[in-house]
Amino acid sequence: MNSQPLAGRVALVTGASSGIGSACALALADAGAAVAVGFSANRSGADDVVARILERGGAATTIGADLSDPAAAITLVDTTVKELGGIDIVVNNAGITRDNLAVRITDADWDAVIAVDLSAAFRICRAALRPMLRRRDGRIINISSIAGVVGNPGQANYSAAKAGLIGLTKSLCREVGSRAITVNAVAPGFIATEMTKVLGDELLAAVTATIPLRRIGTAEEVAAAVRFLALPEAAYITGHVLHVDGGLAA
Ligand code: NAD
């Protein structure tokens, strides 16, 4: 079996300084891709991911850009192309939560979540699709959430953004399929990262009891799904929402 099926490919992963994003960056690099590690505040986390990739003989670079700034998408895509020589795979992973009951969600918390979780992903797709369309090749993988599939009380802003990513994925798949570009979403359930740590042990134990596989998932398990969707073997899969949730949404 080819241990480097993504050799010669370039991937941009947003929010890759921690959690699911860093696991995706490492998995794609292990498969042979050169990886642009997007980060905002956590430069040391991003540097650490790049160091681990270089140690394993891969190629990677960090790109700092705050995705609440509309200009960040162009910075990320253009810098990826300039520093790594192209852009073949995009993983829109960066995301935030500002949880509250809908009646208490402020305009600022609504706008912040939509900006980072949805609008930034759209802008990155738009910027990355230009070179992909020219080359008639490309993979876009949007990290949605089970909260965008089934909804979740206390997460109206986050659910709306993550459901929006699924709509974006399906429309884009129809727009660019004729150019051999695939666009898919991965919808994780509860995954052990900083994002879920804040929920506390008691709530996580209660949630775990409702998951058919009776455990929280790992960032590496989400990264394995992302890696698969980037592989040549997944060339005929597009517009799909791949649940990595231990059966939570079944
Ligand atoms: P995380 O907090 O470790 O990762 C979020 C990443 O997004 C971080 O690297 C952070 O720096 C980056 N980010 C946040 N705001 C940004 C901004 N303004 N500009 C650029 N980058 C920014 O948590 P995670 O669990 O690894 O989350 C990764 C993705 O997975 C998110 O989109 C999240 O919604 C999604 N997700 C996570 C879970 C889970 O249970 N952990 C479940 C479903 C979906």
Short mmCIF file of C-alpha atoms and ligand atoms in Angstrom, two decimals:
data_model
loop_
_atom_site.label_atom_id
_atom_site.label_comp_id
_atom_site.label_asym_id
_atom_site.label_seq_id
_atom_site.Cartn_x
_atom_site.Cartn_y
_atom_site.Cartn_z
CA MET A 1 0.00 0.00 0.00
CA ASN A 2 1.19 3.55 -0.79
CA SER A 3 2.08 5.05 2.60
CA GLN A 4 2.18 8.59 1.16
CA PRO A 5 -0.95 8.78 -1.02
CA LEU A 6 -1.02 12.58 -0.72
CA ALA A 7 2.61 13.15 -1.75
CA GLY A 8 2.88 16.27 -3.91
CA ARG A 9 -0.40 17.69 -2.57
CA VAL A 10 -0.75 20.87 -0.51
CA ALA A 11 -3.32 21.18 2.28
CA LEU A 12 -4.53 24.22 4.22
CA VAL A 13 -6.02 23.42 7.64
CA THR A 14 -7.58 26.27 9.61
CA GLY A 15 -7.53 26.26 13.40
CA ALA A 16 -4.70 23.75 13.22
CA SER A 17 -2.87 24.81 16.38
CA SER A 18 -5.00 22.57 18.61
CA GLY A 19 -7.57 19.78 18.85
CA ILE A 20 -9.15 18.38 15.70
CA GLY A 21 -7.27 20.83 13.45
CA SER A 22 -3.84 19.79 14.67
CA ALA A 23 -4.79 16.11 14.35
CA CYS A 24 -5.92 16.78 10.75
CA ALA A 25 -2.68 18.61 9.93
CA LEU A 26 -0.63 15.70 11.30
CA ALA A 27 -2.73 13.04 9.52
CA LEU A 28 -2.54 14.81 6.16
CA ALA A 29 1.21 15.35 6.59
CA ASP A 30 1.68 11.66 7.47
CA ALA A 31 -0.11 10.86 4.20
CA GLY A 32 2.48 12.97 2.37
CA ALA A 33 0.80 16.37 1.96
CA ALA A 34 2.63 19.64 2.64
CA VAL A 35 0.49 21.42 5.22
CA ALA A 36 -0.27 25.07 5.93
CA VAL A 37 -1.09 25.23 9.64
CA GLY A 38 -3.56 28.08 10.15
CA PHE A 39 -3.74 29.68 13.59
CA SER A 40 -4.93 32.86 15.26
CA ALA A 41 -3.87 33.36 18.90
CA ASN A 42 -2.01 30.12 19.60
CA ARG A 43 1.29 30.57 17.75
CA SER A 44 3.16 28.12 19.99
CA GLY A 45 0.58 25.39 19.31
CA ALA A 46 0.98 25.97 15.56
CA ASP A 47 4.78 25.98 15.84
CA ASP A 48 4.59 22.69 17.73
CA VAL A 49 2.45 21.07 15.00
CA VAL A 50 4.89 22.23 12.31
CA ALA A 51 7.87 20.96 14.35
CA ARG A 52 6.22 17.54 14.69
CA ILE A 53 5.58 17.39 10.94
CA LEU A 54 9.15 18.41 10.10
CA GLU A 55 10.51 15.84 12.60
CA ARG A 56 8.61 13.12 10.74
CA GLY A 57 10.17 14.28 7.45
CA GLY A 58 7.16 16.22 6.18
CA ALA A 59 6.73 19.78 4.94
CA ALA A 60 4.69 22.45 6.74
CA THR A 61 4.43 26.13 7.50
CA THR A 62 2.40 28.26 9.91
CA ILE A 63 0.07 31.02 8.73
CA GLY A 64 -1.36 33.43 11.29
CA ALA A 65 -4.75 34.98 10.46
CA ASP A 66 -7.74 35.89 12.60
CA LEU A 67 -10.78 34.48 10.82
CA SER A 68 -13.11 37.04 12.37
CA ASP A 69 -11.42 39.42 9.90
CA PRO A 70 -12.93 39.00 6.39
CA ALA A 71 -9.48 39.60 4.85
CA ALA A 72 -8.05 36.50 6.58
CA ALA A 73 -9.32 34.08 3.92
CA ILE A 74 -7.26 35.69 1.17
CA THR A 75 -4.21 35.82 3.44
CA LEU A 76 -4.50 32.10 4.23
CA VAL A 77 -5.06 30.94 0.66
CA ASP A 78 -2.54 33.27 -0.99
CA THR A 79 0.17 32.51 1.58
CA THR A 80 -0.42 28.78 1.22
CA VAL A 81 0.02 29.02 -2.54
CA LYS A 82 3.08 31.28 -2.22
CA GLU A 83 4.88 29.24 0.46
CA LEU A 84 3.91 25.69 -0.48
CA GLY A 85 3.39 26.04 -4.23
CA GLY A 86 -0.35 25.45 -4.59
CA ILE A 87 -3.53 24.47 -2.78
CA ASP A 88 -5.14 21.07 -3.35
CA ILE A 89 -6.94 20.34 -0.07
CA VAL A 90 -8.76 22.75 2.26
CA VAL A 91 -9.97 21.75 5.72
CA ASN A 92 -12.22 24.46 7.16
CA ASN A 93 -11.85 23.47 10.80
CA ALA A 94 -11.56 26.69 12.84
CA GLY A 95 -14.59 27.21 15.02
CA ILE A 96 -15.83 28.82 18.20
CA THR A 97 -18.83 28.49 20.50
CA ARG A 98 -20.69 31.22 22.41
CA ASP A 99 -23.31 29.01 24.04
CA ASN A 100 -26.45 30.45 25.60
CA LEU A 101 -30.19 30.03 25.43
CA ALA A 102 -31.47 31.75 22.30
CA VAL A 103 -33.29 34.45 24.25
CA ARG A 104 -29.97 35.39 25.86
CA ILE A 105 -27.70 35.27 22.81
CA THR A 106 -26.41 38.79 22.19
CA ASP A 107 -25.99 40.18 18.69
CA ALA A 108 -22.23 40.13 19.29
CA ASP A 109 -22.24 36.41 20.19
CA TRP A 110 -24.47 35.58 17.23
CA ASP A 111 -22.27 37.53 14.82
CA ALA A 112 -18.97 36.19 16.23
CA VAL A 113 -20.00 32.55 15.76
CA ILE A 114 -21.43 33.08 12.27
CA ALA A 115 -18.31 35.03 11.25
CA VAL A 116 -15.74 32.40 12.29
CA ASP A 117 -17.71 29.17 11.86
CA LEU A 118 -19.54 29.97 8.60
CA SER A 119 -18.56 33.18 6.78
CA ALA A 120 -14.82 32.54 7.05
CA ALA A 121 -15.27 29.02 5.65
CA PHE A 122 -17.25 30.42 2.71
CA ARG A 123 -14.58 33.03 1.98
CA ILE A 124 -11.81 30.42 2.13
CA CYS A 125 -13.77 28.14 -0.24
CA ARG A 126 -14.30 31.08 -2.63
CA ALA A 127 -10.61 31.99 -2.62
CA ALA A 128 -9.33 28.39 -2.86
CA LEU A 129 -11.77 27.40 -5.60
CA ARG A 130 -10.23 29.82 -8.10
CA PRO A 131 -6.94 27.90 -8.42
CA MET A 132 -8.76 24.56 -8.00
CA LEU A 133 -11.16 25.36 -10.86
CA ARG A 134 -8.24 26.30 -13.10
CA ARG A 135 -6.52 22.99 -12.32
CA ARG A 136 -9.75 20.95 -12.38
CA ASP A 137 -8.83 19.27 -9.14
CA GLY A 138 -9.33 19.84 -5.43
CA ARG A 139 -10.78 18.68 -2.12
CA ILE A 140 -12.73 20.83 0.31
CA ILE A 141 -13.64 19.38 3.70
CA ASN A 142 -15.77 21.46 6.05
CA ILE A 143 -15.83 20.57 9.73
CA SER A 144 -19.48 20.89 10.69
CA SER A 145 -21.00 19.31 13.81
CA ILE A 146 -23.77 16.99 14.86
CA ALA A 147 -25.24 20.19 16.34
CA GLY A 148 -25.74 21.32 12.74
CA VAL A 149 -27.52 18.06 11.88
CA VAL A 150 -29.90 17.57 14.81
CA GLY A 151 -29.76 20.89 16.69
CA ASN A 152 -28.82 21.44 20.31
CA PRO A 153 -30.46 23.61 22.98
CA GLY A 154 -28.13 26.42 24.05
CA GLN A 155 -26.36 26.43 20.70
CA ALA A 156 -28.71 28.23 18.28
CA ASN A 157 -25.86 30.35 16.88
CA TYR A 158 -23.44 27.42 16.61
CA SER A 159 -26.10 25.04 15.19
CA ALA A 160 -27.12 27.63 12.60
CA ALA A 161 -23.49 28.13 11.54
CA LYS A 162 -22.78 24.39 11.39
CA ALA A 163 -26.03 23.65 9.48
CA GLY A 164 -25.05 26.52 7.19
CA LEU A 165 -21.75 24.76 6.50
CA ILE A 166 -23.70 21.69 5.37
CA GLY A 167 -25.79 23.82 2.98
CA LEU A 168 -22.61 25.46 1.71
CA THR A 169 -21.03 22.03 1.19
CA LYS A 170 -24.00 20.70 -0.79
CA SER A 171 -24.36 23.77 -3.03
CA LEU A 172 -20.63 23.97 -3.74
CA CYS A 173 -20.52 20.25 -4.58
CA ARG A 174 -23.08 20.87 -7.32
CA GLU A 175 -21.28 23.98 -8.60
CA VAL A 176 -17.79 22.52 -8.93
CA GLY A 177 -18.34 18.79 -9.44
CA SER A 178 -17.91 19.08 -13.21
CA ARG A 179 -14.31 20.19 -12.51
CA ALA A 180 -13.53 17.08 -10.44
CA ILE A 181 -13.49 19.06 -7.19
CA THR A 182 -15.15 17.33 -4.25
CA VAL A 183 -16.77 19.18 -1.34
CA ASN A 184 -17.72 17.24 1.78
CA ALA A 185 -18.50 17.89 5.43
CA VAL A 186 -17.45 15.97 8.50
CA ALA A 187 -19.86 16.21 11.44
CA PRO A 188 -18.17 15.25 14.71
CA GLY A 189 -20.19 14.40 17.80
CA PHE A 190 -18.55 14.89 21.20
CA ILE A 191 -14.77 14.87 20.78
CA ALA A 192 -12.21 15.28 23.57
CA THR A 193 -10.71 18.75 22.91
CA GLU A 194 -10.55 22.14 24.62
CA MET A 195 -14.01 22.88 23.18
CA THR A 196 -15.67 20.06 25.15
CA LYS A 197 -13.41 20.25 28.23
CA VAL A 198 -15.33 23.37 29.32
CA LEU A 199 -18.53 21.31 29.56
CA GLY A 200 -17.23 19.61 32.73
CA ASP A 201 -17.01 15.95 33.76
CA GLU A 202 -20.59 15.64 34.99
CA LEU A 203 -22.21 16.84 31.75
CA LEU A 204 -19.78 14.80 29.65
CA ALA A 205 -20.66 11.66 31.66
CA ALA A 206 -24.37 12.30 31.07
CA VAL A 207 -23.74 12.83 27.34
CA THR A 208 -21.61 9.68 27.12
CA ALA A 209 -24.52 7.58 28.37
CA THR A 210 -26.55 8.70 25.30
CA ILE A 211 -23.84 7.81 22.77
CA PRO A 212 -24.34 4.33 21.26
CA LEU A 213 -20.57 3.64 21.46
CA ARG A 214 -20.62 4.90 25.11
CA ARG A 215 -17.54 7.11 24.81
CA ILE A 216 -16.36 10.52 23.66
CA GLY A 217 -14.40 10.46 20.40
CA THR A 218 -10.81 11.53 19.77
CA ALA A 219 -9.45 14.23 17.49
CA GLU A 220 -7.51 11.50 15.66
CA GLU A 221 -10.75 9.69 14.83
CA VAL A 222 -12.10 12.85 13.17
CA ALA A 223 -8.77 13.37 11.39
CA ALA A 224 -8.97 9.82 9.98
CA ALA A 225 -12.27 10.72 8.29
CA VAL A 226 -10.79 13.95 6.92
CA ARG A 227 -7.73 12.09 5.64
CA PHE A 228 -9.97 9.55 3.90
CA LEU A 229 -11.98 12.28 2.13
CA ALA A 230 -8.71 13.80 0.86
CA LEU A 231 -7.44 10.50 -0.60
CA PRO A 232 -7.61 9.54 -4.30
CA GLU A 233 -9.87 6.63 -3.21
CA ALA A 234 -12.56 9.15 -2.16
CA ALA A 235 -12.71 10.86 -5.57
CA TYR A 236 -16.35 9.80 -6.14
CA ILE A 237 -17.63 11.03 -2.77
CA THR A 238 -18.97 14.60 -2.80
CA GLY A 239 -21.75 16.54 -1.09
CA HIS A 240 -21.61 14.03 1.75
CA VAL A 241 -21.88 14.67 5.48
CA LEU A 242 -19.77 12.08 7.28
CA HIS A 243 -20.82 11.68 10.92
CA VAL A 244 -17.99 10.86 13.32
CA ASP A 245 -20.12 10.72 16.43
CA GLY A 246 -20.21 7.22 17.91
CA GLY A 247 -23.76 6.87 16.57
CA LEU A 248 -25.14 9.92 18.40
CA ALA A 249 -27.23 11.12 15.46
CA ALA A 250 -28.36 7.66 14.35
P1 NAD B 1 -10.44 23.80 19.52
O1 NAD B 1 -10.96 24.94 20.34
O2 NAD B 1 -9.21 23.10 19.97
O3 NAD B 1 -10.22 24.24 18.01
C1 NAD B 1 -10.77 25.38 17.44
C2 NAD B 1 -9.70 26.02 16.59
O4 NAD B 1 -10.24 27.15 15.93
C3 NAD B 1 -8.52 26.51 17.45
O5 NAD B 1 -7.31 26.10 16.90
C4 NAD B 1 -8.66 28.01 17.40
O6 NAD B 1 -7.43 28.69 17.48
C5 NAD B 1 -9.32 28.21 16.04
N1 NAD B 1 -9.97 29.51 15.98
C6 NAD B 1 -10.92 29.98 16.81
N2 NAD B 1 -11.22 31.24 16.50
C7 NAD B 1 -10.44 31.57 15.44
C8 NAD B 1 -10.28 32.75 14.66
N3 NAD B 1 -10.97 33.87 14.92
N4 NAD B 1 -9.38 32.74 13.65
C9 NAD B 1 -8.66 31.64 13.38
N5 NAD B 1 -8.77 30.49 14.08
C10 NAD B 1 -9.65 30.47 15.10
O7 NAD B 1 -11.66 22.79 19.43
P2 NAD B 1 -11.91 21.57 18.43
O8 NAD B 1 -12.86 20.70 19.14
O9 NAD B 1 -10.64 21.00 17.92
O10 NAD B 1 -12.73 22.27 17.24
C11 NAD B 1 -12.36 22.14 15.87
C12 NAD B 1 -13.61 22.18 15.03
O11 NAD B 1 -14.39 21.02 15.29
C13 NAD B 1 -14.52 23.38 15.28
O12 NAD B 1 -15.03 23.87 14.07
C14 NAD B 1 -15.62 22.78 16.10
O13 NAD B 1 -16.82 23.50 15.98
C15 NAD B 1 -15.72 21.40 15.51
N6 NAD B 1 -16.38 20.42 16.36
C16 NAD B 1 -15.85 20.06 17.54
C17 NAD B 1 -16.51 19.13 18.32
C18 NAD B 1 -15.99 18.66 19.65
O14 NAD B 1 -16.71 17.93 20.33
N7 NAD B 1 -14.80 19.01 20.06
C19 NAD B 1 -17.73 18.59 17.88
C20 NAD B 1 -18.24 18.99 16.66
C21 NAD B 1 -17.55 19.91 15.90
#
